[in-house]
Amino acid sequence: MTAADGFYIGVMSGTSLDAIDVVLLECGNTVVVHATHNHELPEYLRQDILALCEPGINEIDRAGYLHRALGELFAEAVLTLLANSDIAAEDIQAIGLHGQTIRHRPGLKGFSLQLGCADVVVERTGIAVVTDFRNRDMVLGGQGAPLVPAFHRALWGSRTRCAVVNIGGMANITLISEGDIETGFDTGPGNVLLDAWIQQHQKKACDLDGRWAQSGNVQHDLLSKMLDEPYFRQPAPKSTGRELFNLSWLQAHVGEESSADVQATLLELTATTIASSLNALAPTEVLICGGGARNTALMQRLTQLMEPVPVNPTDSAGLAAEWVEGAAFAWLAWARLAGIPGNAIRVTGAHREAVLGALYLP
């Protein structure tokens, strides 16, 4: 047991902008989830975040306001989780605060910017906060993403040639085998285009179970045009975000197709790009986490494309799919306090391993 072992809280607000996931984790020789909480993201804040994800005017003032506002909301989410559990704030070692990404620019002089003021969270909760996980890896020449592979290894490293796929707004893969991370990268869009299209055409937050997509027909000409995107042919290490895959990108490809057919084609795009990346890695099993694991139509299509390799939600491996990423940032906070590197250099391409995250004390 190390001095860093104990209880940690992970706070994750992902690219999908559907809600804030909060996970109470016990870290040490084992990793145990003790409590979870899904905190609503108010629609006015969601719209403000979306507006900042694309370049506009007066961005600095808008970002400054959102930084404070999200800090208050993240603190509220943590306090709600604690109120619903039997663990007090003073028993928590630290909060791993990912923050809300508004820019992710990998490259030679790349950076990644997340909003959510750690000072606010520290003051409102009285708990230490670890945040800004991505930029140290980027300074070392890495992509700063994905950062979940080290946590995937901690949970499922004993499995043989297991691919863990997180399908959030974007989708990413970790390939692990008997304690080793072989590779990992963002495959491209997960839910982001599916959500954007149904929000525009039906004013719904998401396509529940992929039902609308199933009502349409895949348009193969449209699919081929979208698959021509150079990102899909780019070798790993690679990462992406809303800077590339957004409604403007989609509208540049869409022609006279019906809206339902576009949705069907977008589901096929997500499934195809994930499956083609997986098939090149030849896993013996696939575990799916993130919101995409609850999209019945998407899971069915991935299962078809991957046969005979089994495809299952991470629930089957001990952790519910919707809580994996939040738990990962609780674990990364533990790794920061324990002095354990949080990046996987075969995934990000950084020059060396590094302890990730800036620590804010009460």
Phi, psi and omega in degrees: 000135178256167179297337182277345184296146179151207183266138178224153177241130175255133179239120185229125171238108191267183183297334181292335180059034182271328181185178176253125178263130180234128184230131175262118189236141170257122185244143177167231177295331175233166177240120185230129175275125181256330181199154178221157178208135176252113187253131184296138173262112182304143186299324181294325177288322178301315180294322178296321179294314179302320180296325180282341181288346174240140183306140180207202181257153177056039185295324185296313178296318180295320179292320179299317177297314181295325179303312178291314183298318178291325175303316178298318182291319178297319178297317178300319179297317178297313181296325177294316177302313181297321180296332181267000180243179180254025180242133183274160181303322182291348178271355182267127179289315181192161173255129172268106187255105178291319186083175182259116181291129173242343172213135172224109186236080178292152180150186185303319177241042187287167177205163175224130186240120176243142176258154182133094191293113180297326179299320177297315182296318178300314183292322183283330185255336186075015183247141175300148181234134170250128183213183182054063184279338194269328194288331177299316178298323182289323176297330179274014176090008182268175178281341186073008182192155345292151179253359181278344184303322180297324176289319176304318178296319180299325181274317193234022183294341181279351181282158183259117177051058181258128175259125175255123182245119174264120178249090172256221173302312169257166179243140176221156184241140165239128174252116181237148179208114175049052174088359183244139173268114182277319180193175177180151182185166172280128179277337183138211183291139171258268179263351194299316181283322176302315180292317182298321184289317180288329176294322180289322189261335182232001179057032176251150183291327181202167178268091187302122180062009182072024186295318181294319177301320180291340179281347181254181179239137179297129177260105191289331175294316178296316179300316180297320179296318181290323180289349175285352178305125183303332181305322184294336179264354182290134180286157173286154004284143179203151176212158184210181182190199180294343177302329179254303187268098183215181184297326178295318177300316181295314183295335177290342181259331186287141177245244184261013182295152174291156182297323178293322178293324176297317179298318177299321181289325178293321177297320178294324177299311179299312182296318184292316182291326175292312185294321179294323176293319179294316183298328178291340182263345177054056176286161175264345174205155180232127175250132183249131174231177184087174183300330180298337179293343180259004176269102187302315182295320180294317179296321178297318181292319177297320179299317178297314184291335184261356182307137007265012180290128182291139179237120182217152172297156179295348174309322182291345180248014170108355179219124182304138188304324185284349185251000186296314185289321176298317177297325181299322182280336167295316179296321178294328174295317175300315180300323178298312181288332179275353181074029182258132179303140181255347180263152175248108191291338174290341180267308187273335183085011178295156182293331180204166174289154181208148169286129188253147171108143174262133185262126176249123183260151176297000000 
